[in-house]
Structures are given as structure tokens and as C-alpha cells.
Coordinates of C-alpha atoms in Angstrom, one line a residue:
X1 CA 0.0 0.0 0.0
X2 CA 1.5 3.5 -0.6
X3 CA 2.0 6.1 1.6
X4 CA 1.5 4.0 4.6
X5 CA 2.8 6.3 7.3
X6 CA 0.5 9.2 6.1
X7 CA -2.7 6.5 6.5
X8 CA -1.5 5.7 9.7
X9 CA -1.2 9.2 11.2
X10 CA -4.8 9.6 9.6
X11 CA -5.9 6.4 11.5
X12 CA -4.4 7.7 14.5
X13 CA -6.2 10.9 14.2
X14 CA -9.4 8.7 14.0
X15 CA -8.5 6.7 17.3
X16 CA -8.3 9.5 19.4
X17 CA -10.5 11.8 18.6
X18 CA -14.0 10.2 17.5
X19 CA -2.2 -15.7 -10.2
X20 CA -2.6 -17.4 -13.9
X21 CA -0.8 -20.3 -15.2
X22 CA 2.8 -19.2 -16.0
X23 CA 5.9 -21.5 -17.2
X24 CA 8.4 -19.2 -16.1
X25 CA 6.8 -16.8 -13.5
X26 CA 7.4 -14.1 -16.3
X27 CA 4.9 -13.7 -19.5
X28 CA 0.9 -14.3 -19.5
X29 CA 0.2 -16.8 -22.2
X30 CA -1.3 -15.4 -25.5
X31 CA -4.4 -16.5 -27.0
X32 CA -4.5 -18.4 -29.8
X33 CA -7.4 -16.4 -31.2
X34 CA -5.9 -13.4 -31.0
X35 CA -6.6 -11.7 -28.2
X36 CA -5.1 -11.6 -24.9
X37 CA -5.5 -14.4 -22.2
X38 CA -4.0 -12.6 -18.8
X39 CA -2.7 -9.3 -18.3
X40 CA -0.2 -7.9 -15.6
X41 CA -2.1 -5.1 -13.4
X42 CA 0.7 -2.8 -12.5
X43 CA 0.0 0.4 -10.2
X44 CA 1.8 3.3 -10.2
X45 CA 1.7 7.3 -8.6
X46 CA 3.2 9.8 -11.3
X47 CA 5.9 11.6 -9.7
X48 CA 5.3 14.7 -11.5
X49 CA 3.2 16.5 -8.7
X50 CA 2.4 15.6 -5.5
X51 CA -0.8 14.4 -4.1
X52 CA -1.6 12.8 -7.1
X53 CA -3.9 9.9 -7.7
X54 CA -2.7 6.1 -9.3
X55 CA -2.6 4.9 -12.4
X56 CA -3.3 1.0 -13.6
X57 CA -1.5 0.2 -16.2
X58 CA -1.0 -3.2 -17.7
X59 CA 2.1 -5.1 -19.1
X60 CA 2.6 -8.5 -20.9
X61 CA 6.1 -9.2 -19.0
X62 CA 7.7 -8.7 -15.7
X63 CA 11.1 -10.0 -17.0
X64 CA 11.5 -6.9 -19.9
X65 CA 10.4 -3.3 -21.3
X66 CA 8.8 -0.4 -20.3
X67 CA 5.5 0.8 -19.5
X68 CA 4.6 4.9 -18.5
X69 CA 2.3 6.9 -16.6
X70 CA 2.2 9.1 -19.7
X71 CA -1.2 9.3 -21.4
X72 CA -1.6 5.6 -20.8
X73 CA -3.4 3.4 -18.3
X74 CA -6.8 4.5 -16.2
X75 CA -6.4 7.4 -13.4
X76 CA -7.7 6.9 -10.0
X77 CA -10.2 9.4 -8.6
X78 CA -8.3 10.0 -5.0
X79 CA -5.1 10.4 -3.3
X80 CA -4.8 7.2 -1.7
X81 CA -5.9 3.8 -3.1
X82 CA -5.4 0.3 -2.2
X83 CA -5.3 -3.1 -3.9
X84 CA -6.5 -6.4 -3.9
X85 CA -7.4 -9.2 -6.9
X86 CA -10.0 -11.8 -6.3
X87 CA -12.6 -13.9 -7.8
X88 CA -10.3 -12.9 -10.9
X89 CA -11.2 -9.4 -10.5
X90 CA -9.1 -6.2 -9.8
X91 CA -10.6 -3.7 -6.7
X92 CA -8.8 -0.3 -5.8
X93 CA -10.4 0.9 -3.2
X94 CA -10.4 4.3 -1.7
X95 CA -9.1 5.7 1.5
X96 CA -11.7 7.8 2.5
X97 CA -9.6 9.6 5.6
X98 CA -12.5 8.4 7.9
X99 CA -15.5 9.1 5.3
X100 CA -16.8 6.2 2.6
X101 CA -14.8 5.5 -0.1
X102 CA -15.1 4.6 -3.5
X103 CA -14.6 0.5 -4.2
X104 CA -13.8 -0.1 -8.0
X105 CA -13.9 -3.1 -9.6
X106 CA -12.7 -4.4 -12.7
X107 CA -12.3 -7.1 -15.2
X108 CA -9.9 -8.0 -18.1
X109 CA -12.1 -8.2 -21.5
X110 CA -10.9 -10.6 -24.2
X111 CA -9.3 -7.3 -26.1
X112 CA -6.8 -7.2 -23.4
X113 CA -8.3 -4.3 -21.6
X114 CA -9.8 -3.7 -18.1
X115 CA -13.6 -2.6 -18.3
X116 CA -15.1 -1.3 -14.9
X117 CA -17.5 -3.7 -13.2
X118 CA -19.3 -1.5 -10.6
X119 CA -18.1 1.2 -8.9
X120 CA -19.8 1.6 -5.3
X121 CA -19.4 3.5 -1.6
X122 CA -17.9 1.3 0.9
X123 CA -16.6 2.5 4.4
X124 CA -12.7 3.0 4.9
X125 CA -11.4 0.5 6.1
X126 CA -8.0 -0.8 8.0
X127 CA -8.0 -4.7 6.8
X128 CA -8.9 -6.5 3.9
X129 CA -8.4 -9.4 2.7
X130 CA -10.3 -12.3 0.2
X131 CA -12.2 -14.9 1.9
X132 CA -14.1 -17.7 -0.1
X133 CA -15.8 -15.6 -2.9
X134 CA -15.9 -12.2 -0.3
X135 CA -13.7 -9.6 0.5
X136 CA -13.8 -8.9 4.3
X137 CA -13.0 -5.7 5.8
X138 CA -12.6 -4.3 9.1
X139 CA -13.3 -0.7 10.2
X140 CA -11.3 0.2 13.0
X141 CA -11.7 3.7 14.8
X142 CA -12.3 2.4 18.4
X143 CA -11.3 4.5 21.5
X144 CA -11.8 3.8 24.8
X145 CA -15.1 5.5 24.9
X146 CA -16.3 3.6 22.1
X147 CA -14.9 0.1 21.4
X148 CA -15.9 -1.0 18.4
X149 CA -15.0 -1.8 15.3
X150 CA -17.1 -2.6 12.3
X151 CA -16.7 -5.8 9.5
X152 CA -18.3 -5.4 6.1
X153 CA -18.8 -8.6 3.1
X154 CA -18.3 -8.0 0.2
X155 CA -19.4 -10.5 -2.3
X156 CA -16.6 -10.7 -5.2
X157 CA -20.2 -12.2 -7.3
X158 CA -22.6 -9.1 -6.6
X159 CA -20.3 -6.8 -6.0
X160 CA -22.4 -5.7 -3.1
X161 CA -22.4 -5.6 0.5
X162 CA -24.3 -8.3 1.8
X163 CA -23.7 -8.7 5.5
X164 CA -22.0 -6.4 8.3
X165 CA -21.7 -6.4 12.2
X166 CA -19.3 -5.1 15.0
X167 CA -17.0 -6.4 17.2
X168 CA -16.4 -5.2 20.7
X169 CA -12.8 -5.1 20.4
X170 CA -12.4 -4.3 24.2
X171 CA -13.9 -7.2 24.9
X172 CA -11.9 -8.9 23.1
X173 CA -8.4 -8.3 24.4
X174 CA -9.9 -8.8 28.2
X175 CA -7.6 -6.7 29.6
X176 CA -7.6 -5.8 33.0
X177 CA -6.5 -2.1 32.5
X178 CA -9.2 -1.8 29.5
X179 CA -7.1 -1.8 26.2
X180 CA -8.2 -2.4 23.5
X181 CA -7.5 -5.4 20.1
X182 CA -6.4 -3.8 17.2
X183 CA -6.4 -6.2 13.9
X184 CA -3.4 -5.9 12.1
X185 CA -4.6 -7.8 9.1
X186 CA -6.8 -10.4 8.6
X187 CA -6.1 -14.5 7.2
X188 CA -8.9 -17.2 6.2
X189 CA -8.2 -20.7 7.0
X190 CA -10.4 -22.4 4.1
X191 CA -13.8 -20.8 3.7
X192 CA -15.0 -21.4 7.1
X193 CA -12.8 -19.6 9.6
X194 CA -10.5 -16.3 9.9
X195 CA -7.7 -15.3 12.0
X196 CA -7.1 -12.3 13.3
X197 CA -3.9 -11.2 14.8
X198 CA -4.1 -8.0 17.0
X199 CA -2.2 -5.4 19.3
X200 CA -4.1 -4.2 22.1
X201 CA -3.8 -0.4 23.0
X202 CA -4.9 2.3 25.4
X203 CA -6.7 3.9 22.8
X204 CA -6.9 7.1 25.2
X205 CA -6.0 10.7 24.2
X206 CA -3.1 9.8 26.8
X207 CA -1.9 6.4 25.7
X208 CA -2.8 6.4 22.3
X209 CA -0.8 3.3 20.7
X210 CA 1.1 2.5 24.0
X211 CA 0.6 -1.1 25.6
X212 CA 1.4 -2.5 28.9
X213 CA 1.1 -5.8 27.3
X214 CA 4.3 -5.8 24.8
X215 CA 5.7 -9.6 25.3
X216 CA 2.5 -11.2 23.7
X217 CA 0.9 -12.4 20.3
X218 CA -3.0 -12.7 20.5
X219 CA -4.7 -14.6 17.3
X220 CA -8.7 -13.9 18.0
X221 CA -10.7 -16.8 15.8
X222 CA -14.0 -16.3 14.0
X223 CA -16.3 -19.0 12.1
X224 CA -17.4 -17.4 8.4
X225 CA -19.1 -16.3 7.1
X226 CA -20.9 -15.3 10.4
X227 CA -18.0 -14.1 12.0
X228 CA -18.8 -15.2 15.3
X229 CA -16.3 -15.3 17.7
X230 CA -14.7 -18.9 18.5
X231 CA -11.6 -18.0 20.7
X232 CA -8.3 -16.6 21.1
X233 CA -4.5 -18.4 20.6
X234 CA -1.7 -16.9 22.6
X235 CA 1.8 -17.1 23.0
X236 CA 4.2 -15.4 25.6
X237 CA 7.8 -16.0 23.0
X238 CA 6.7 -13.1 20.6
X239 CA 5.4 -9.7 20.8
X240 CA 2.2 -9.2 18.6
X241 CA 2.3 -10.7 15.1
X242 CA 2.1 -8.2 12.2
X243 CA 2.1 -4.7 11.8
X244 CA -0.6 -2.1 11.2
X245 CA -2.3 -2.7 8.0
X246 CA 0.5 -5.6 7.4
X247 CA -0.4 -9.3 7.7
X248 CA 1.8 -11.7 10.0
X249 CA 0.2 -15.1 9.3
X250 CA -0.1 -17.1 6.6
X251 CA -1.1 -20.8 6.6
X252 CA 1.0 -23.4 4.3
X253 CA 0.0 -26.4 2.4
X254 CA -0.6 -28.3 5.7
X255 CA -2.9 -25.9 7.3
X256 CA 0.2 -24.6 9.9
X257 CA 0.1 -21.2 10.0
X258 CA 3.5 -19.5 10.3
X259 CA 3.4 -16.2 12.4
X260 CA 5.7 -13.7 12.0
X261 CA 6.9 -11.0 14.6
X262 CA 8.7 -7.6 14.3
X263 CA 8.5 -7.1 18.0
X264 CA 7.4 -3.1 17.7
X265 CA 5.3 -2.5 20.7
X266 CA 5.0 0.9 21.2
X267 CA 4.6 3.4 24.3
X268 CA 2.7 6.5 24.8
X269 CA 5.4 8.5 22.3
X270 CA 5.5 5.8 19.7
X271 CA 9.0 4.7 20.8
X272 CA 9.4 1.3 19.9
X273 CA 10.0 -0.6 23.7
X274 CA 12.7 -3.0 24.0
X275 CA 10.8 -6.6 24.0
X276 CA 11.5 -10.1 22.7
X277 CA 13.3 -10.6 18.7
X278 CA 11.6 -10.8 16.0
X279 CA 11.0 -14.0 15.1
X280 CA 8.2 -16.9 13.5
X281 CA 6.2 -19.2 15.5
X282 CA 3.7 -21.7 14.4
X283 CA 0.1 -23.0 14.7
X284 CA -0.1 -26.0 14.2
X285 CA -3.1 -27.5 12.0
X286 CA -3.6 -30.8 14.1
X287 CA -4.1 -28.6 17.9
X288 CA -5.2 -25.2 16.0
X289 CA -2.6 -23.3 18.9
X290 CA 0.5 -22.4 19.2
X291 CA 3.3 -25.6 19.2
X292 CA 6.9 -25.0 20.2
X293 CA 8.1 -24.1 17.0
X294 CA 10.5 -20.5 16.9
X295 CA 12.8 -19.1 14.6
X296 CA 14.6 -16.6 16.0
X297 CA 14.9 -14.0 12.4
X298 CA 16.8 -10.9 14.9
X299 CA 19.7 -13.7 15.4
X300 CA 19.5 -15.6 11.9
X301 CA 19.5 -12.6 10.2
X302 CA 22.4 -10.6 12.5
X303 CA 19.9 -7.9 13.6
X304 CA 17.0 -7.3 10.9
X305 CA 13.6 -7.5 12.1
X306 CA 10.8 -8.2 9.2
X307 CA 8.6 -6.1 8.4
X308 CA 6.4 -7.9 6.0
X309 CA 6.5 -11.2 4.2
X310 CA 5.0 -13.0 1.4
X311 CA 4.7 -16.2 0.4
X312 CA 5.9 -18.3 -2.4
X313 CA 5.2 -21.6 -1.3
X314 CA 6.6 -24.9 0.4
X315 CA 7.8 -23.2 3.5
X316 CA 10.3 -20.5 1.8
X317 CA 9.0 -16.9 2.4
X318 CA 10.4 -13.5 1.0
X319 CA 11.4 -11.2 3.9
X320 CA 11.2 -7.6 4.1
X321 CA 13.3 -6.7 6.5
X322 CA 14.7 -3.8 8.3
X323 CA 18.1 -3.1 10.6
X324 CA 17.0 -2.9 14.1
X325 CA 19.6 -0.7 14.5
X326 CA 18.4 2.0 12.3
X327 CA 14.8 1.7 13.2
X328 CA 13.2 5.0 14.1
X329 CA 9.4 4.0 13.9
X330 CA 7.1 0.8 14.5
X331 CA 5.3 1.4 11.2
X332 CA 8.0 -0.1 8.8
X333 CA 10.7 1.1 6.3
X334 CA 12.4 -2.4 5.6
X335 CA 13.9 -2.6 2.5
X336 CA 16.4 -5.4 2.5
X337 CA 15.3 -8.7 0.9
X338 CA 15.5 -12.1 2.2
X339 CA 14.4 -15.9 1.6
X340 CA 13.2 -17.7 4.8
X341 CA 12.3 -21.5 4.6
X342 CA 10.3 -21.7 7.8
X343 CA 10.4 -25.9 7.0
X344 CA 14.8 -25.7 7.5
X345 CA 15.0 -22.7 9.7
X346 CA 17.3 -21.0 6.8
X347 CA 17.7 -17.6 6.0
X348 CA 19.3 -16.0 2.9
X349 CA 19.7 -12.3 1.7
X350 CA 18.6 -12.5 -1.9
X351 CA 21.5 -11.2 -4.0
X352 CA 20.8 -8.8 -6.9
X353 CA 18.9 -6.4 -5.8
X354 CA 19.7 -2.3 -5.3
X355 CA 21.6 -1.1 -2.3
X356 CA 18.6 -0.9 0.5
X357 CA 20.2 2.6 1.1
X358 CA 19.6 4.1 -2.4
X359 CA 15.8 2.9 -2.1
X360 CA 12.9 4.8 -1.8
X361 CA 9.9 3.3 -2.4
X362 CA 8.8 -0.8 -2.2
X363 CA 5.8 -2.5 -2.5
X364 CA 5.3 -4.6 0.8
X365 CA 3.6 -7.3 1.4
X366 CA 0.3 -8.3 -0.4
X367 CA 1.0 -5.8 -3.2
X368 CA 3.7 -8.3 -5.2
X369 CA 3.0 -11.2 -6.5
X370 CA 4.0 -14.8 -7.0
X371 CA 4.0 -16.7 -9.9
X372 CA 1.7 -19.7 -10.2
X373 CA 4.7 -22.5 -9.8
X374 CA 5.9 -20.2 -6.6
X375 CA 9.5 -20.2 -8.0
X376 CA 9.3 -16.4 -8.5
X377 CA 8.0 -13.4 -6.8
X378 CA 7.8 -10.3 -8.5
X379 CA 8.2 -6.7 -6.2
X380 CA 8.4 -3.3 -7.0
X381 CA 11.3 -1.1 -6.3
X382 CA 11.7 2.3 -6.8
X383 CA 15.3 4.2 -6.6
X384 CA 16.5 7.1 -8.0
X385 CA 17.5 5.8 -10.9
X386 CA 14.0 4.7 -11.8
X387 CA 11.0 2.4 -11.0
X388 CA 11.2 -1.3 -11.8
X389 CA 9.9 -4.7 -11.1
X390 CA 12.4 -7.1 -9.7
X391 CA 12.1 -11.3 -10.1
X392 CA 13.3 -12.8 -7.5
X393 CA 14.2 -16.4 -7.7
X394 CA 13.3 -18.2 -4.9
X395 CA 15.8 -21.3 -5.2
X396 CA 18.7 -19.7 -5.9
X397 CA 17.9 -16.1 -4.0
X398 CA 18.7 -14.1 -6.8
X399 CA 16.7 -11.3 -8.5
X400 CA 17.1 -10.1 -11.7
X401 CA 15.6 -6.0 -12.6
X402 CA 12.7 -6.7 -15.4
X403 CA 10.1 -4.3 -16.0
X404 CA 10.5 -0.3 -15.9
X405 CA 7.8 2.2 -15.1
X406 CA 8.6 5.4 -16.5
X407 CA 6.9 8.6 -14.9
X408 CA 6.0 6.8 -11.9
X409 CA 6.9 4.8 -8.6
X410 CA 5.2 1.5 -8.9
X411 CA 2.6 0.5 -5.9
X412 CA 1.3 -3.0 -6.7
X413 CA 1.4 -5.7 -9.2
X414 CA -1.4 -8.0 -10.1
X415 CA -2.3 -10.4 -12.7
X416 CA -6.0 -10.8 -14.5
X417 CA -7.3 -13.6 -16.9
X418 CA -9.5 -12.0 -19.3
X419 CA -13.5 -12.3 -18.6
X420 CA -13.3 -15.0 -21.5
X421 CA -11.4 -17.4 -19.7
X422 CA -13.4 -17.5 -16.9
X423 CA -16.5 -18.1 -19.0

């Protein structure tokens, strides 16, 4: 997502005061009739002015060529946009600064081209995230004085909100001293359940973010699609899993979700506290809790803490991950690149990629993508020497600089199959 820090001083504000088939992980695969089977969806803010809005543009390789901002690809109405694909369908999705936002959705025709689908209101929202054909999002602007946050559906099929309800978030972090669970993302397990890792917070005018509960990871469970609380997994080795707006779990092949760390509780002046590493812990699909997995990352890594990951498959994750030592926030800045098989307790920097001190701009987390066979993960990287997508080879930790994006820093990449295909 861009400009992350800016959404969360706006969310702040709020608190306190109210892919395809692919042989190579590089080129769609052309139709034989002509037209064109799957697209790339790549994102990008034109760095001519500021407070500008995205563009989409698409591409027909990662690996190759150039693509521009200039008089090409469709411009977002608003400043701030975020992106997910589901139900083969693109949504950007509007940060509304604490008002309704636009949701816009779209398809790839069998010309090659995206067509709008609907374009609707939808409350802002802090997490998102697809779950069997929905997209569930959570509103979160508790305080103390008012504890509850708010979860829409979306149905990926009507493109419509069909169900909503709150949660007493309070409640659910049971705190003695009153604080409050914060989601910091939001992971389905099959259709029928979702996981939500949270921070708890004062979420006073005084304590703000600030927690007297740093050396702890809370998973709170609901059943879907009627999002009815189940119960809570906890584990005293980590601090909180995730970060705001960034997703720490993610459930393999097996059903064991791996949970990872960056151990940046906060107190009442945002300073990061001193607490347990950074590290991955695991819950286990035959208990649904926590087992006595850990990887320590702070020691594998000689000091890095992650600040988001994403997954490629068979245990071996991409890292995002940040000196501890030059940490200044809790909301991120990582830009140093990593392959983690959680299965081997390995960790390797990829190779290949720009100095992390000449980078300005990445896109985290949910915002790359992985290529079908999971033997390459594409990520944006902006320097100033230009904007490009990087292919990172997960078996051999190498990346290799493909795609450029001229007149513009490049914010997510997606892939669509055209409408056609789907039929």
C-alpha cells in the first residue's frame, strides 16, 4: 500500500479523537485467437506533482520493457488507493480519511483491456483481505469511549455488500487495565474460519498506541461467514504478530500457519519498547494453537527485524526486512530482501537487488505477486535511478531487474485472466 505512514497518522487521528498459469513466473500466455488471455495489473503514482492519484496500467512481461504513466493506463479518482485481486477481478479501493470510499472493480475483457465492473461507496477501512468468494474488511476507529469496530462482506459475485456487524474489540483483548485489540490484518483458513492477529492499546487521548502488554501475540478466531467469535491463541515467546495494516500469518500447504513477529510495541510516544526478537512461530493445524516451534529471524538474520513477508510456497517466504539498528518508527521502512524457509530454519539475503540505502519506495507485502509454480516473486522497487519490477528467484535467492515504469513509482502488481477465460 503506498504512503502507509501518512494512512497511519490519519488512523491515528481517527482513534483518538471520534495468479494465472505461468511456465516461467514471467509472460501471461497469448491467445490463440488473438486476443489476450491474462494481463499484468501494474499500479503506479506519477511523480510529476504531488498528491496525485494512481494509475493501472498493464504489461505482458515482468522480466522486460517499459511501461509509462504518460497518457496511458486508467487514473484513480483520490489520493490514496489500495489493492486487492479476487474472484479474478481487480478492486482499488479508496481511502476515504475516515469518510466512505469509493470500491472499484474491474475485469480483463478478451481485447486485453480492463472494463469497470461497478463502482460503489464502501466505508474505509484498515483490513482487507479475500475470503471464499468475499472480500472482508474491518473498520477500526475504536477508542476507549467507544470500542468497536465494524466488518463489512463483500461479495466478489454481486459486488455488493451483503452482511456487516461489530465487534467489541475491548472485549476482546480482556484486559484488566481496559485496552483495546487492534487487527493488524486479517487470514482465512479455508472458507469457514478467519484469524485475526491483534495489538491491544490504550486507545486514550493519553496512551494512544502505548501497551502494557508488549511480550504477547493474540490470534482472535472467527467461524465465516458469520464471524462469530470462536476463541483466542496466545503465546508469551513473541510480541504481537504483524504490523498495522500488514499481515503476520499465513497458513501453508498443511494448514500450519506461520506467524511472524517484528517485536514493535510501542509506548505513549510511539517509541518502539525494548521486548522479545523478531521471530516466526507456528500453529499447528492438528491442535489449532500455538506448538513449540520459533525461529529466531533478529539472530538468523544478524539484527533485521521483518517487516512484512510473502509467500511463495513450500515453506520459503520473502522477507522484508529492516536493521534494528536503524529503526526509528514501529510502522516499517524495511527494505532489505530475504528468503526464509520456515520448513529448515534457513535464512538467505537474496542477491541482486539495489543497495537498500539508495531505495525509496517498495511495494510490501500483499502488493507483489508470486508466480503460479511459486518459483518467483515479483516486487516493486523504486530508486532514483528509476522504478522497476524485480524477479526474485526463490531457489537460488537471486533477482534479476525486469520491468521499468517510467513517470511513476510503482505501488502493486497484479495479474488478471480475461473475462473469456473464466466463461
Amino acid at each position: 500500500m503506498k504512503n502507509t505512514y501518512l494512512l497511519f497518522a490519519l488512523g491515528f487521528a481517527a482513534l483518538l479523537f471520534g495468479g494465472c498459469e505461468e511456465d516461467n513466473g514471467s509472460s501471461p500466455s497469448p491467445d490463440p485467437d488473438g486476443g489476450a488471455s491474462s494481463k499484468y495489473i501494474v499500479t503506479a503514482t506519477p511523480i510529476a506533482s504531488e498528491g496525485v492519484a494512481d494509475y493501472i496500467l498493464t504489461a505482458d512481461d515482468l522480466t522486460t520493457g517499459t511501461i509509462s504513466t504518460t497518457a496511458n493506463g486508467i487514473e484513480q479518482d483520490g489520493t490514496y488507493r489500495y489493492y486487492v485481486t479476487s474472484n479474478n477481478k481487480f478492486f482499488s479501493m479508496l481511502y476515504g480519511q475516515g469518510n466512505a470510499g469509493a470500491v472499484t472493480t474491474y475485469e480483463l475483457n478478451s481485447s486485453g483491456e480492463l472494463e469497470v465492473l461497478s463502482d460503489f461507496q464502501a466505508e474505509t477501512v484498515r483490513a482487507f483481505a479475500p475470503v471464499a468468494e468475499d472480500l472482508l474488511t474491518i473498520k477500526m476507529t475504536a477508542s476507549a469511549d467507544d470500542p468497536y469496530l465494524y466488518w463489512y462482506r463483500i461479495s466478489t459475485n454481486s459486488l455488493t455488500i451483503v452482511n456487516e456487524g461489530q465487534i467489541n474489540c475491548q472485549e476482546v483483548a480482556n484486559k484488566e487495565n481496559g485496552e483495546l485489540a487492534y487487527f493488524s490484518w486479517i487470514t482465512a483458513k479455508g472458507d469457514d474460519l478467519v484469524y485475526l492477529p491483534y495489538f491491544t492499546i490504550k486507545g486514550t487521548t493519553e496512551g494512544g498506541w502505548s501497551t502494557d502488554y508488549p511480550d504477547e501475540a493474540n490470534v482472535a478466531v472467527y467461524s465465516y461467514p458469520e464471524m462469530q467469535y470462536v476463541k483466542t491463541i496466545s503465546d508469551d515467546r513473541t510480541s504481537f504478530i504483524g504490523r498495522y495494516f500488514t499481515s503476520g500469518l499465513t497458513f501453508d500447504e498443511q494448514g500450519d500457519g506461520y506467524a511472524f513477529s517484528s517485536a514493535v510495541p510501542m509506548n505513549a510516544n510511539w517509541e518502539v519498547i525494548e521486548t522479545l526478537p523478531s521471530a516466526v512461530t507456528r500453529i499447528a493445524n492438528a491442535t489449532d494453537d500455538f506448538d513449540d516451534y520459533y525461529f529466531n529471524l533478529e539472530e538468523a538474520s544478524g539484527g533485521y527485524v521483518i517487516d512484512s513477508h510473502i509467500y511463495a510456497g513450500d515453506g520459503k517466504f520473502i522477507g522484508i526486512m529492516q536493521n534494528k539498528a536503524e529503526m526509528t518508527t514501529a510502522w516499517g521502512g524495511g527494505k532489505a530482501y530475504a528468503i526464509i524457509d520456515v520448513y529448515n530454519k534457513t535464512f538467505d539475503w537474496v542477491t541482486g537487488m539495489p543497495d537498500p540505502a539508495t531505495i525509496t519506495q517498495i511495494t510490501t507485502g500483499g502488493n507483489n505477486l508470486v508466480s503460479e509454480d511459486g518459483g518467483t516473486v515479483h516486487v516493486g522497487v523504486t530508486t532514483e535511478t528509476g522504478s522497476f519490477v524485480y524477479n526474485i528467484d526463490v531457489a537460488t535467492s537471486k533477482a534479476t531487474q525486469g520491468l521499468a515504469v517510467e513517470g511513476g513509482l510503482i505501488t502493486a502488481i497484479n495479474i488478471l485472466n480475461s473475462a473469456s477465460e473464466e466463461e
